[in-house]
Amino acid sequence: MVKKVVIVGGGAAGIDVLELLLRGKGAADAEELEITLLKKEHEGFFSMCGLPFALQGLYQIKDLDLFEPEFYRAQGIEFRTGTEVTRINLEERYVHLDSGEDLSYDELVIATGSRPFIPPIEGTDLEGVYTLNTREDGEKVDAALHAEETRNAVIIGAGWIGLQAAVAFSKRGITTRVVEKLPYPLPAILDADIASLVKKRLDKEITFMFGRTVRALRGARHVKSVLVDNEEFPADIVLISAGVRPNVDLARAAGIAIGESGGIVTDPALRVKKGNLYLANVYALGDCLEVIDAVTHHPRLSQLASTALIQARVVANNIRGISSSYGPCLSPTVATISGLQIGSVGVITEVARRYGIPLKSGSAVKYTRARFFPDRKLIVAKLLFEARSQRLIGAQLISEETVAERINELTLAIRAGITARDIWMRERCFDPSLTMVEDVLVDAALKACHL
Amino acid sequence: MVKKVVIVGGGAAGIDVLELLLRGKGAADAEELEITLLKKEHEGFFSMCGLPFALQGLYQIKDLDLFEPEFYRAQGIEFRTGTEVTRINLEERYVHLDSGEDLSYDELVIATGSRPFIPPIEGTDLEGVYTLNTREDGEKVDAALHAEETRNAVIIGAGWIGLQAAVAFSKRGITTRVVEKLPYPLPAILDADIASLVKKRLDKEITFMFGRTVRALRGARHVKSVLVDNEEFPADIVLISAGVRPNVDLARAAGIAIGESGGIVTDPALRVKKGNLYLANVYALGDCLEVIDAVTHHPRLSQLASTALIQARVVANNIRGISSSYGPCLSPTVATISGLQIGSVGVITEVARRYGIPLKSGSAVKYTRARFFPDRKLIVAKLLFEARSQRLIGAQLISEETVAERINELTLAIRAGITARDIWMRERCFDPSLTMVEDVLVDAALKACHL
């Protein structure tokens, strides 16, 4: 029997499911699948995460087109771009398209992603005001950056996208101001003390305006200035990077349960909920999904390409009849901002406080390699432990090297229930060209728990 | 009451104990300690691991003098260099020195380290024949490398030291041959397939002679040639880097138990054994110690500075009355050879076979960063899983970046009982500038276990 799979959404989440189903296609026991992917956008598999570096000039936006639609079509996939799903009918198992067409499914995958949050202020519809959430956004911003008249920029929000864009804007010689309500950058993943080090490093190239609020964007047709509290600043370009919200309108209209975080609720098999039932043949994943936090056990969002990949394995397996489940989430995250690698995993202090988790935390600064080694870099580490058990529940790192792999290690450490004492006593490899014999993580654990 | 601690040996192991005891000195509950460290050599804390890079010209040998003896003496330590212990009297609790002096102790720490293995062939006592195990060795080799008449070198053994020295010799323009009995380099930590990639990379700068045996070193007073099987090669300098053996003569003469690996036997508190008893006040650690392998559960050696540090924590704690124990050992190891980072942890295939552990293994090659990212490097990973449980028990990595931190992550993974499926399903951080969304370790796990 041929099973019809319809995937709604062609961002990382939807395409990951597609790719994993294709990989399984050859297997002897594989049911025959007829797969349709529906996406609004016009490209195939595009790497959104690579966009900020394209704006910085490291490569072209077109280099991020990893696979064209034809690549999938040649493998027998109905890969439909420029196509919007306007309604899901769960009872009769079909989706209604903007073309008027109805498309029936046996298994439905909802991967509708997220959209930028636009603050409710005047002027956000002016020309020259952008977000950075699609390939098209990227092309518009890139064109604006190349325009000679672009001299002054205001970026709203100092998260990953805001900071990476700010570096790109500055590199083009544009005077760039970043306005952030909170008193420091990357507030979702860093504590104030660690974030202040990021700020200090970036202060040379970006003008930060922390603890300040954008009240309005002004201009006739094109944006000309930004009102920050009571002060007006010139702006030929404004980038709104104030976070993203799950795209759940379609799911909500179909009666699918939406959680307190704003994401779609599922069971561990990633099957969506309607009323009191989890639907056997409807899955959701990616930015539109609500996950459970592995430390707090509370629902939240995890809008990362890396999260989507793991969820896609679960969905693809379940569609292929291999029972698979998705567990609570630590959401390790990392990025490079102007040569500085910044990483975080687990809870930050503010989240621990919010959920009443008592903390012991310790920070240390050290070299990445032996102190006599010429290429060594500084590294800052902050580790958060649950006070009673001394189990690791969060980590924040900054350095010019080794951050991503250390975040992966710490993700595993949190998962494995590692304590401060375990960090102190565990074996690490040593070579003076690559590590210190007594690592910065050991120092941070020592400071947190006075070992 | 003042407690007299005598540490025999001033390599990494002995000095780590010293440093950790000094750190604990300020504590309110700390017993007063009178610490004596006895070492044959004339320097304070010297980084042996840094020596190969000094020979390569990255810095001077003197840069590796991390702390002079005076540094410790100023803190009240009796730091005695140029002093050899010739006998230990366990019954009467004193050590006898080459000066004729007897030195009593309450707690004794045996950190006598290791010495190079010298193959039983003629000519190893000729001038121009060196080992690389002490600062003095390093200075002699450095001087020989700078001598104009040094044109041809033969290095016996293709382990870490042999390869790192070979790179240093080649950089000085010396024709360098590395002779290794086994058919590939780094046989103690790499499988043949992974080692062959190292060989391929180094073939440009080093002449390897694998599967061949040195029969004799020839010359009148100074070495002139090396007989390899039946072929003679010119050699103005010969480096013997055929492994090291634990220095246990002193311990053995005192009646302390020596294990099947040739190292000193201890209990988990690192207290030595005599007859049927573990001695409450005599500890051993470092290169002279026998450890238990965490995968095979069989005794072996772990002659690494990083191993010594963890053991030193156990010894220092126990001396201070804080009960502490040392567990089975994974011995993660890493080094840079000519820009190539090579790492290994857990068992290799040959060890698994020797102990009858059924294996599933998988290798993969991938980029370290997104494939559209300009600075990406290739990375090769081989993962070894116990066949039935699919638990990770060994890993080997080669790349120009990220190897050391990945080895630390994999050490933790083995320790935590991670399976191939766990690797496939676990969260990893992603940013195209730093990682691939689907990591090389995931690919290797997939290949090993056909997930």
mmCIF file of N, CA and C in Angstrom, chain B residues 246 252 257-265 289-292 296-301 354-355:
data_model
loop_
_atom_site.group_PDB
_atom_site.id
_atom_site.type_symbol
_atom_site.label_atom_id
_atom_site.label_comp_id
_atom_site.label_asym_id
_atom_site.label_seq_id
_atom_site.Cartn_x
_atom_site.Cartn_y
_atom_site.Cartn_z
ATOM 1 N N PRO B 246 57.681 1.727 33.566
ATOM 2 C CA PRO B 246 57.553 2.308 34.907
ATOM 3 C C PRO B 246 58.851 2.151 35.699
ATOM 4 N N ARG B 252 59.901 -1.976 44.292
ATOM 5 C CA ARG B 252 60.063 -3.436 44.315
ATOM 6 C C ARG B 252 61.042 -3.845 45.402
ATOM 7 N N ALA B 257 54.132 -4.387 46.012
ATOM 8 C CA ALA B 257 53.651 -5.253 44.932
ATOM 9 C C ALA B 257 53.693 -4.548 43.584
ATOM 10 N N ILE B 258 54.172 -5.277 42.580
ATOM 11 C CA ILE B 258 54.212 -4.794 41.195
ATOM 12 C C ILE B 258 53.245 -5.662 40.394
ATOM 13 N N GLY B 259 52.421 -5.039 39.574
ATOM 14 C CA GLY B 259 51.382 -5.776 38.854
ATOM 15 C C GLY B 259 51.871 -6.365 37.542
ATOM 16 N N GLU B 260 50.969 -7.046 36.837
ATOM 17 C CA GLU B 260 51.336 -7.713 35.591
ATOM 18 C C GLU B 260 51.719 -6.734 34.490
ATOM 19 N N SER B 261 51.231 -5.496 34.599
ATOM 20 C CA SER B 261 51.578 -4.473 33.607
ATOM 21 C C SER B 261 52.972 -3.906 33.852
ATOM 22 N N GLY B 262 53.558 -4.215 35.003
ATOM 23 C CA GLY B 262 54.857 -3.650 35.352
ATOM 24 C C GLY B 262 54.760 -2.423 36.237
ATOM 25 N N GLY B 263 53.528 -1.994 36.538
ATOM 26 C CA GLY B 263 53.343 -0.825 37.396
ATOM 27 C C GLY B 263 53.032 -1.221 38.829
ATOM 28 N N ILE B 264 53.132 -0.252 39.735
ATOM 29 C CA ILE B 264 52.866 -0.479 41.157
ATOM 30 C C ILE B 264 51.369 -0.705 41.368
ATOM 31 N N VAL B 265 51.025 -1.700 42.152
ATOM 32 C CA VAL B 265 49.626 -2.020 42.459
ATOM 33 C C VAL B 265 49.165 -1.190 43.655
ATOM 34 N N LEU B 289 52.536 3.739 37.973
ATOM 35 C CA LEU B 289 51.362 3.082 38.559
ATOM 36 C C LEU B 289 50.673 2.139 37.580
ATOM 37 N N GLU B 290 50.113 1.068 38.122
ATOM 38 C CA GLU B 290 49.214 0.222 37.340
ATOM 39 C C GLU B 290 47.776 0.706 37.565
ATOM 40 N N VAL B 291 47.038 0.865 36.456
ATOM 41 C CA VAL B 291 45.631 1.279 36.567
ATOM 42 C C VAL B 291 44.745 0.145 36.039
ATOM 43 N N ILE B 292 43.443 0.301 36.249
ATOM 44 C CA ILE B 292 42.478 -0.656 35.709
ATOM 45 C C ILE B 292 41.771 0.018 34.531
ATOM 46 N N THR B 296 38.011 -2.752 29.521
ATOM 47 C CA THR B 296 38.358 -4.191 29.591
ATOM 48 C C THR B 296 38.370 -4.702 31.030
ATOM 49 N N HIS B 297 38.474 -3.794 32.000
ATOM 50 C CA HIS B 297 38.609 -4.130 33.420
ATOM 51 C C HIS B 297 39.895 -4.895 33.709
ATOM 52 N N HIS B 298 40.855 -4.817 32.807
ATOM 53 C CA HIS B 298 42.146 -5.454 33.017
ATOM 54 C C HIS B 298 43.191 -4.394 33.409
ATOM 55 N N PRO B 299 44.240 -4.824 34.116
ATOM 56 C CA PRO B 299 45.283 -3.859 34.497
ATOM 57 C C PRO B 299 46.107 -3.425 33.286
ATOM 58 N N ARG B 300 46.545 -2.181 33.315
ATOM 59 C CA ARG B 300 47.448 -1.654 32.287
ATOM 60 C C ARG B 300 48.140 -0.418 32.847
ATOM 61 N N LEU B 301 48.898 0.258 32.003
ATOM 62 C CA LEU B 301 49.538 1.512 32.399
ATOM 63 C C LEU B 301 48.770 2.677 31.779
ATOM 64 N N ARG B 354 41.784 -8.664 21.838
ATOM 65 C CA ARG B 354 42.609 -9.369 22.826
ATOM 66 C C ARG B 354 41.763 -9.823 24.017
ATOM 67 N N TYR B 355 40.778 -9.008 24.389
ATOM 68 C CA TYR B 355 39.967 -9.329 25.558
ATOM 69 C C TYR B 355 38.610 -9.907 25.177
#
